[in-house]
Amino acid sequence: MYSKRLLIIGAGAEQVPAYEVALKKGLKVVGSDINPDAQGFKFTDEKIIASTYDAQNSLQEVVRFNRRNPIDGVMTLATDATMTVALIAKELGLNSISVNTAKLTTNKLVQLKRFRENGIPIPDYYEITSIDQLKRAIDAWGFPIVIKPPDNNGAKGVLRLTNEVDVEWAFEESVSHSGTGTIIAEKYLNGYQISSESLVVNGKCFTAMYSGRNYEYLERFSPYIIENGGWLPADITDQEKHKLDEILQSVVDALEIKNGPLKGDIVLTEQGPVVIEFASRMGGGYAVSHSIPLTHGINLVEQAIKLSINERINVRDLIPKYKQSAAIRYIFGKPGIVKEINGFEKLNQNGWIVLKKLYCNIGDTIEEVTSHTKRAGCLIAIGKDQQEAEERVKKAINTVEIITE
């Protein structure tokens, strides 16, 4: 029997669940990554060595591979390789996001302009190319404000400016992560931070979950804005959910998405929901592969794979069926060389820790936390409600000790 061949862009640890689901479906799995020893390659039938972020290089290597072994679908998970996916899909005639959608979701400045044109609520913002422009934005709004590169991910170069922050240093720090020399200044919004994970099928948005985002460490890591996990489902009313659903469908229309994933960041302010940004990919932090199936009963990875290889999707499989709550927290270590790790190995003994990941080993160097890439680990706990899940994950985090010197 003919088995379809699926190409997964990226073969790192967070992409592994996609490989596992694809193999379980009986697909031929092709992995693509610049690292020949990437974890995902253990689960592949074939592999392509190419950078996930170098779209042209990936396209060239995939086209060469496709001549011998035709590819039926392309997708990614937990990596910002949307342009790579879009270019490959266009060249091979596969079901995925368009190149134009990829452009709109990989440059936040272009995206903000599109949202403004389509009447989607966004923060006040300025395009900043000089320190003088940034100072004028501060004069106009006052503190705090947020600055960020338009073309980066993982919170690299994203800073919250207050009167205690050296503005000239902050400008240079944010610009150093921008590929264009331009940054965005946004008026800081107070409110309930929310993430969304959706799949768009024939232009209709199906949202698998809304989760609450935890920013308890704003002062600890200031001026860097570092998320410390969150919880599923988000603590929102039916009316708020309905309004969010309406906004997400407007986002789908504005970004011209016909088929593909959609990840969003939104703030519920006193005036209503305000869109921060959207990406045409599935998010990281193991939410899609672990938290959503456990809490909402949706295997979004499987549905995204089916969409990519043009298999029929039953929309009932995209409707949330609440089961329980989950809480995610990240492990942070003090900067230095890791000398000892205590408590981590024993975490599975309690039964309600459903995922644990440690990103460092003894002898590794832990760097100052300046982006989400500097986290030292991740834990996910489940509970009958948000309170129980939160209590459990906090208890687990407090048993982990990373000693550095």
Short mmCIF file of C-alpha atoms in Angstrom, two decimals:
data_model
loop_
_atom_site.label_atom_id
_atom_site.label_comp_id
_atom_site.label_asym_id
_atom_site.label_seq_id
_atom_site.Cartn_x
_atom_site.Cartn_y
_atom_site.Cartn_z
CA MET A 1 0.00 0.00 0.00
CA TYR A 2 1.28 3.46 -0.91
CA SER A 3 2.45 5.39 2.14
CA LYS A 4 2.53 9.16 1.94
CA ARG A 5 5.80 10.91 2.65
CA LEU A 6 5.77 13.78 5.18
CA LEU A 7 8.58 16.30 5.50
CA ILE A 8 9.01 17.81 8.96
CA ILE A 9 11.10 20.98 9.09
CA GLY A 10 13.30 20.91 12.18
CA ALA A 11 14.44 17.81 14.06
CA GLY A 12 15.05 19.24 17.53
CA ALA A 13 13.61 18.03 20.83
CA GLU A 14 10.32 19.95 20.49
CA GLN A 15 9.73 18.58 16.98
CA VAL A 16 10.10 14.94 18.13
CA PRO A 17 6.36 14.57 19.00
CA ALA A 18 5.48 15.33 15.37
CA TYR A 19 7.81 12.57 14.20
CA GLU A 20 6.26 10.13 16.66
CA VAL A 21 2.70 10.94 15.56
CA ALA A 22 3.63 10.68 11.87
CA LEU A 23 5.24 7.28 12.34
CA LYS A 24 2.23 6.07 14.30
CA LYS A 25 0.07 7.07 11.32
CA GLY A 26 2.21 4.85 9.08
CA LEU A 27 3.72 7.72 7.09
CA LYS A 28 7.18 7.77 5.59
CA VAL A 29 8.89 10.49 7.61
CA VAL A 30 11.56 12.82 6.28
CA GLY A 31 13.35 15.13 8.69
CA SER A 32 15.19 18.32 7.85
CA ASP A 33 17.72 20.00 10.12
CA ILE A 34 21.21 21.51 9.92
CA ASN A 35 22.36 19.33 12.81
CA PRO A 36 23.11 15.78 11.56
CA ASP A 37 22.80 14.50 15.14
CA ALA A 38 19.43 16.14 15.86
CA GLN A 39 17.12 14.08 18.08
CA GLY A 40 14.33 13.88 15.53
CA PHE A 41 16.51 12.00 13.06
CA LYS A 42 16.19 8.93 15.29
CA PHE A 43 12.56 8.75 14.14
CA THR A 44 13.02 9.32 10.40
CA ASP A 45 13.05 7.09 7.37
CA GLU A 46 15.08 9.69 5.47
CA LYS A 47 16.76 12.98 6.32
CA ILE A 48 17.81 16.22 4.69
CA ILE A 49 20.67 18.29 6.10
CA ALA A 50 19.64 21.92 5.72
CA SER A 51 19.10 24.94 7.95
CA THR A 52 15.48 25.35 9.03
CA TYR A 53 15.90 29.14 8.99
CA ASP A 54 17.66 29.36 5.62
CA ALA A 55 14.56 29.02 3.47
CA GLN A 56 16.38 29.11 0.14
CA ASN A 57 18.94 26.50 1.19
CA SER A 58 16.19 24.24 2.52
CA LEU A 59 14.17 24.69 -0.66
CA GLN A 60 17.15 23.75 -2.82
CA GLU A 61 17.89 20.59 -0.85
CA VAL A 62 14.23 19.56 -0.66
CA VAL A 63 13.70 20.01 -4.42
CA ARG A 64 16.74 17.80 -5.07
CA PHE A 65 15.39 15.17 -2.66
CA ASN A 66 11.87 15.37 -4.11
CA ARG A 67 13.09 14.38 -7.59
CA ARG A 68 13.90 10.90 -6.26
CA ASN A 69 11.37 10.64 -3.43
CA PRO A 70 8.18 12.66 -3.94
CA ILE A 71 6.97 14.51 -0.84
CA ASP A 72 3.25 14.64 -0.06
CA GLY A 73 3.21 17.12 2.82
CA VAL A 74 5.36 19.58 4.75
CA MET A 75 4.92 20.97 8.26
CA THR A 76 6.80 22.14 11.33
CA LEU A 77 6.27 22.42 15.06
CA ALA A 78 7.67 24.78 17.69
CA THR A 79 10.08 26.56 15.36
CA ASP A 80 9.81 29.78 13.37
CA ALA A 81 10.46 28.15 10.01
CA THR A 82 7.24 29.38 8.43
CA MET A 83 8.89 30.87 5.33
CA THR A 84 10.77 27.62 4.76
CA VAL A 85 7.50 25.66 4.96
CA ALA A 86 5.70 28.13 2.68
CA LEU A 87 8.36 28.16 -0.04
CA ILE A 88 8.59 24.37 -0.11
CA ALA A 89 4.81 24.02 -0.20
CA LYS A 90 4.54 26.48 -3.09
CA GLU A 91 7.29 24.80 -5.11
CA LEU A 92 5.91 21.29 -4.59
CA GLY A 93 2.22 22.19 -4.73
CA LEU A 94 1.51 21.09 -1.16
CA ASN A 95 -1.27 22.10 1.23
CA SER A 96 0.10 24.77 3.55
CA ILE A 97 0.31 28.48 4.21
CA SER A 98 1.15 30.79 1.32
CA VAL A 99 4.38 32.73 0.93
CA ASN A 100 2.43 35.96 1.44
CA THR A 101 1.04 34.64 4.74
CA ALA A 102 4.57 33.70 5.78
CA LYS A 103 5.73 37.26 5.05
CA LEU A 104 2.88 38.69 7.11
CA THR A 105 3.68 36.46 10.08
CA THR A 106 7.47 36.69 10.13
CA ASN A 107 7.68 40.48 10.18
CA LYS A 108 5.75 41.97 13.09
CA LEU A 109 5.84 45.48 11.62
CA VAL A 110 4.27 44.35 8.35
CA GLN A 111 1.72 42.38 10.39
CA LEU A 112 0.78 45.35 12.57
CA LYS A 113 0.17 47.47 9.48
CA ARG A 114 -2.05 44.76 8.00
CA PHE A 115 -4.02 44.43 11.24
CA ARG A 116 -4.51 48.20 11.43
CA GLU A 117 -5.79 48.24 7.82
CA ASN A 118 -8.30 45.51 8.71
CA GLY A 119 -9.59 47.13 11.91
CA ILE A 120 -8.12 44.50 14.23
CA PRO A 121 -7.39 45.94 17.72
CA ILE A 122 -3.64 46.39 18.25
CA PRO A 123 -1.48 48.48 20.61
CA ASP A 124 -0.37 51.96 19.68
CA TYR A 125 3.03 51.56 18.04
CA TYR A 126 5.86 53.38 16.28
CA GLU A 127 8.44 52.17 13.81
CA ILE A 128 11.78 53.11 15.38
CA THR A 129 15.08 53.57 13.53
CA SER A 130 16.91 55.92 15.91
CA ILE A 131 17.31 56.65 19.61
CA ASP A 132 15.69 60.06 19.06
CA GLN A 133 12.55 58.41 17.71
CA LEU A 134 12.44 56.12 20.72
CA LYS A 135 12.76 59.06 23.09
CA ARG A 136 9.90 60.81 21.31
CA ALA A 137 7.75 57.70 21.79
CA ILE A 138 8.55 57.77 25.51
CA ASP A 139 7.66 61.46 25.66
CA ALA A 140 4.33 60.71 23.96
CA TRP A 141 3.32 57.71 26.10
CA GLY A 142 5.41 57.78 29.24
CA PHE A 143 6.67 54.59 30.88
CA PRO A 144 6.42 51.66 30.63
CA ILE A 145 6.75 50.86 26.93
CA VAL A 146 7.81 47.73 25.07
CA ILE A 147 10.42 47.60 22.33
CA LYS A 148 11.16 44.59 20.13
CA PRO A 149 12.68 43.57 16.80
CA PRO A 150 10.12 42.99 14.05
CA ASP A 151 11.80 39.85 12.74
CA ASN A 152 12.97 37.73 15.67
CA ASN A 153 11.50 35.11 17.99
CA GLY A 154 11.90 33.60 21.45
CA ALA A 155 11.59 37.06 23.03
CA LYS A 156 15.09 37.99 21.79
CA GLY A 157 15.52 41.74 22.06
CA VAL A 158 12.09 42.25 23.66
CA LEU A 159 12.42 44.77 26.50
CA ARG A 160 10.08 46.56 28.88
CA LEU A 161 11.35 50.07 29.46
CA THR A 162 10.79 51.93 32.72
CA ASN A 163 12.43 55.07 34.11
CA GLU A 164 15.08 52.78 35.67
CA VAL A 165 16.31 51.46 32.30
CA ASP A 166 19.09 53.09 30.27
CA VAL A 167 17.14 53.94 27.12
CA GLU A 168 20.20 54.23 24.86
CA TRP A 169 21.48 50.82 25.99
CA ALA A 170 18.00 49.32 25.50
CA PHE A 171 17.78 50.69 21.98
CA GLU A 172 21.13 49.17 21.01
CA GLU A 173 20.26 45.85 22.69
CA SER A 174 16.97 45.51 20.83
CA VAL A 175 18.41 46.65 17.49
CA SER A 176 21.20 44.07 17.80
CA HIS A 177 18.55 41.35 17.39
CA SER A 178 16.90 43.00 14.38
CA GLY A 179 17.80 41.95 10.88
CA THR A 180 16.63 45.28 9.45
CA GLY A 181 18.04 47.85 11.90
CA THR A 182 14.44 48.72 12.79
CA ILE A 183 12.56 48.03 16.01
CA ILE A 184 8.99 48.47 17.15
CA ALA A 185 7.94 50.54 20.16
CA GLU A 186 4.53 49.67 21.61
CA LYS A 187 2.51 51.21 24.38
CA TYR A 188 2.58 48.74 27.27
CA LEU A 189 -0.80 47.12 27.93
CA ASN A 190 -2.07 46.10 31.35
CA GLY A 191 -4.32 43.08 31.30
CA TYR A 192 -4.68 39.32 31.22
CA GLN A 193 -2.17 37.79 28.81
CA ILE A 194 -3.48 34.95 26.66
CA SER A 195 -2.04 32.54 24.08
CA SER A 196 -4.08 30.69 21.49
CA GLU A 197 -3.46 27.62 19.35
CA SER A 198 -5.65 27.11 16.31
CA LEU A 199 -5.88 25.23 13.04
CA VAL A 200 -7.37 26.86 9.97
CA VAL A 201 -9.28 24.54 7.66
CA ASN A 202 -10.68 25.93 4.40
CA GLY A 203 -10.46 29.45 5.80
CA LYS A 204 -12.28 28.71 9.06
CA CYS A 205 -10.47 29.06 12.37
CA PHE A 206 -10.81 26.25 14.91
CA THR A 207 -9.18 27.17 18.23
CA ALA A 208 -8.02 24.20 20.29
CA MET A 209 -7.18 26.24 23.37
CA TYR A 210 -6.77 29.60 25.04
CA SER A 211 -4.16 29.55 27.79
CA GLY A 212 -3.20 32.08 30.44
CA ARG A 213 0.39 33.37 30.37
CA ASN A 214 2.43 33.86 33.52
CA TYR A 215 4.71 36.91 33.78
CA GLU A 216 5.51 36.77 37.49
CA TYR A 217 9.19 37.48 36.83
CA LEU A 218 8.87 40.87 35.10
CA GLU A 219 10.94 42.52 37.84
CA ARG A 220 13.39 39.63 38.32
CA PHE A 221 14.48 39.60 34.67
CA SER A 222 13.84 43.28 33.93
CA PRO A 223 14.11 44.80 31.41
CA TYR A 224 13.82 41.51 29.50
CA ILE A 225 10.26 40.18 29.23
CA ILE A 226 10.42 36.50 30.11
CA GLU A 227 7.32 34.32 30.29
CA ASN A 228 7.31 31.70 33.03
CA GLY A 229 4.79 29.22 31.67
CA GLY A 230 1.08 29.51 32.29
CA TRP A 231 -2.05 27.39 32.56
CA LEU A 232 -4.70 25.71 30.46
CA PRO A 233 -7.47 26.53 30.01
CA ALA A 234 -7.39 30.31 30.36
CA ASP A 235 -9.64 31.82 33.03
CA ILE A 236 -12.07 33.60 30.70
CA THR A 237 -15.84 33.96 30.45
CA ASP A 238 -17.97 32.59 27.61
CA GLN A 239 -18.50 36.16 26.43
CA GLU A 240 -14.74 36.81 26.35
CA LYS A 241 -14.18 33.54 24.49
CA HIS A 242 -16.79 34.48 21.91
CA LYS A 243 -15.11 37.85 21.33
CA LEU A 244 -11.70 36.17 21.03
CA ASP A 245 -13.11 33.70 18.50
CA GLU A 246 -14.40 36.61 16.42
CA ILE A 247 -11.03 38.37 16.50
CA LEU A 248 -9.15 35.21 15.54
CA GLN A 249 -11.36 34.71 12.49
CA SER A 250 -10.65 38.32 11.51
CA VAL A 251 -6.93 37.60 11.92
CA VAL A 252 -7.24 34.55 9.64
CA ASP A 253 -8.90 36.68 6.99
CA ALA A 254 -6.34 39.48 7.32
CA LEU A 255 -3.40 37.08 7.10
CA GLU A 256 -5.01 35.28 4.13
CA ILE A 257 -4.75 31.84 5.70
CA LYS A 258 -6.70 29.10 3.94
CA ASN A 259 -5.11 26.04 5.57
CA GLY A 260 -2.54 25.85 8.33
CA PRO A 261 -1.79 26.49 12.00
CA LEU A 262 -2.15 29.78 13.83
CA LYS A 263 -0.59 30.79 17.15
CA GLY A 264 -1.60 34.03 18.84
CA ASP A 265 -0.71 36.34 21.72
CA ILE A 266 -3.48 38.60 22.99
CA VAL A 267 -4.08 40.85 26.00
CA LEU A 268 -7.52 41.18 27.59
CA THR A 269 -7.59 44.85 28.59
CA GLU A 270 -10.40 46.82 30.25
CA GLN A 271 -11.34 48.02 26.77
CA GLY A 272 -11.42 44.47 25.36
CA PRO A 273 -8.99 42.09 23.61
CA VAL A 274 -5.92 43.62 21.94
CA VAL A 275 -3.78 41.59 19.55
CA ILE A 276 -0.03 41.54 20.21
CA GLU A 277 1.08 39.20 17.41
CA PHE A 278 0.27 36.03 15.49
CA ALA A 279 2.42 33.35 13.90
CA SER A 280 1.39 30.90 11.18
CA ARG A 281 2.85 27.91 13.03
CA MET A 282 2.23 25.78 16.09
CA GLY A 283 3.85 27.01 19.28
CA GLY A 284 6.53 25.58 21.53
CA GLY A 285 6.68 24.74 25.20
CA TYR A 286 5.08 21.34 24.54
CA ALA A 287 1.59 22.87 24.72
CA VAL A 288 0.47 21.47 21.38
CA SER A 289 2.02 18.02 21.83
CA HIS A 290 1.27 17.49 25.54
CA SER A 291 -0.89 20.09 27.32
CA ILE A 292 -3.69 20.44 24.78
CA PRO A 293 -4.35 16.70 24.34
CA LEU A 294 -4.40 16.26 28.12
CA THR A 295 -6.66 19.21 28.90
CA HIS A 296 -8.79 19.70 25.79
CA GLY A 297 -8.78 16.26 24.17
CA ILE A 298 -7.42 17.50 20.84
CA ASN A 299 -4.37 16.02 19.14
CA LEU A 300 -3.51 19.17 17.23
CA VAL A 301 -0.25 17.72 15.92
CA GLU A 302 -2.12 14.83 14.27
CA GLN A 303 -4.70 17.19 12.78
CA ALA A 304 -1.98 19.47 11.40
CA ILE A 305 -0.26 16.46 9.82
CA LYS A 306 -3.53 15.33 8.23
CA LEU A 307 -4.05 18.84 6.86
CA SER A 308 -0.55 18.96 5.39
CA ILE A 309 -0.94 15.66 3.50
CA ASN A 310 -4.46 16.54 2.32
CA GLU A 311 -6.30 13.99 4.42
CA ARG A 312 -9.89 14.78 5.29
CA ILE A 313 -10.32 16.38 8.71
CA ASN A 314 -13.39 15.79 10.82
CA VAL A 315 -14.04 19.18 12.41
CA ARG A 316 -15.43 17.42 15.50
CA ASP A 317 -11.83 16.45 16.22
CA LEU A 318 -11.01 20.15 16.56
CA ILE A 319 -13.69 20.98 19.12
CA PRO A 320 -12.31 21.22 22.71
CA LYS A 321 -13.62 18.67 25.21
CA TYR A 322 -12.46 19.86 28.64
CA LYS A 323 -10.87 17.09 30.71
CA GLN A 324 -8.63 18.70 33.32
CA SER A 325 -6.25 21.61 33.85
CA ALA A 326 -2.52 21.84 33.26
CA ALA A 327 0.13 24.26 34.47
CA ILE A 328 3.50 24.88 32.84
CA ARG A 329 6.53 26.37 34.57
CA TYR A 330 10.12 26.83 33.49
CA ILE A 331 13.28 26.10 35.41
CA PHE A 332 15.79 28.95 35.68
CA GLY A 333 19.31 28.54 36.99
CA LYS A 334 21.79 31.10 38.26
CA PRO A 335 24.40 32.04 35.65
CA GLY A 336 27.57 29.96 35.91
CA ILE A 337 28.90 26.47 35.32
CA VAL A 338 26.54 23.70 36.45
CA LYS A 339 28.14 21.71 39.28
CA GLU A 340 25.16 19.80 40.65
CA ILE A 341 21.51 19.07 39.78
CA ASN A 342 19.25 17.87 42.60
CA GLY A 343 15.62 16.72 42.71
CA PHE A 344 14.94 16.51 38.99
CA GLU A 345 15.18 12.73 38.56
CA LYS A 346 12.65 12.04 41.34
CA LEU A 347 9.88 14.17 39.84
CA ASN A 348 8.06 11.32 38.07
CA GLN A 349 7.35 9.57 41.37
CA ASN A 350 4.29 11.73 42.13
CA GLY A 351 2.31 10.77 39.02
CA TRP A 352 0.93 14.20 38.17
CA ILE A 353 4.05 15.55 36.46
CA VAL A 354 3.29 14.66 32.85
CA LEU A 355 6.38 16.19 31.28
CA LYS A 356 9.80 17.20 32.53
CA LYS A 357 12.66 18.53 30.45
CA LEU A 358 16.10 19.70 31.51
CA TYR A 359 18.10 21.71 29.01
CA CYS A 360 21.44 21.59 30.83
CA ASN A 361 23.87 19.01 32.17
CA ILE A 362 26.68 19.09 34.70
CA GLY A 363 29.53 21.06 33.18
CA ASP A 364 27.31 23.22 30.98
CA THR A 365 27.29 26.98 31.29
CA ILE A 366 24.03 28.71 32.23
CA GLU A 367 23.85 32.19 30.78
CA GLU A 368 21.99 35.24 32.01
CA VAL A 369 18.29 35.00 31.11
CA THR A 370 17.77 37.46 28.26
CA SER A 371 15.32 35.44 26.13
CA HIS A 372 13.23 32.29 26.22
CA THR A 373 16.16 30.34 24.79
CA LYS A 374 18.00 30.73 28.11
CA ARG A 375 15.59 28.69 30.21
CA ALA A 376 17.10 25.68 31.99
CA GLY A 377 14.11 23.33 31.89
CA CYS A 378 10.36 22.83 31.73
CA LEU A 379 7.70 21.06 33.83
CA ILE A 380 4.01 20.38 33.13
CA ALA A 381 1.63 19.26 35.88
CA ILE A 382 -2.05 18.30 35.66
CA GLY A 383 -4.88 18.78 38.16
CA LYS A 384 -8.66 18.76 38.42
CA ASP A 385 -8.63 22.56 38.15
CA GLN A 386 -6.20 25.45 37.67
CA GLN A 387 -5.52 25.83 41.38
CA GLU A 388 -4.52 22.20 41.85
CA ALA A 389 -2.38 22.13 38.71
CA GLU A 390 -0.62 25.35 39.75
CA GLU A 391 0.03 24.09 43.28
CA ARG A 392 1.50 20.88 41.92
CA VAL A 393 3.81 22.45 39.37
CA LYS A 394 5.08 25.03 41.88
CA LYS A 395 5.76 22.28 44.42
CA ALA A 396 7.67 20.32 41.78
CA ILE A 397 9.70 23.34 40.64
CA ASN A 398 10.72 24.04 44.24
CA THR A 399 12.24 20.55 44.55
CA VAL A 400 14.65 21.16 41.65
CA GLU A 401 17.99 22.74 42.50
CA ILE A 402 20.65 23.65 39.97
CA ILE A 403 23.91 24.57 41.67
CA THR A 404 26.33 26.70 39.65
CA GLU A 405 29.60 28.45 40.36
#
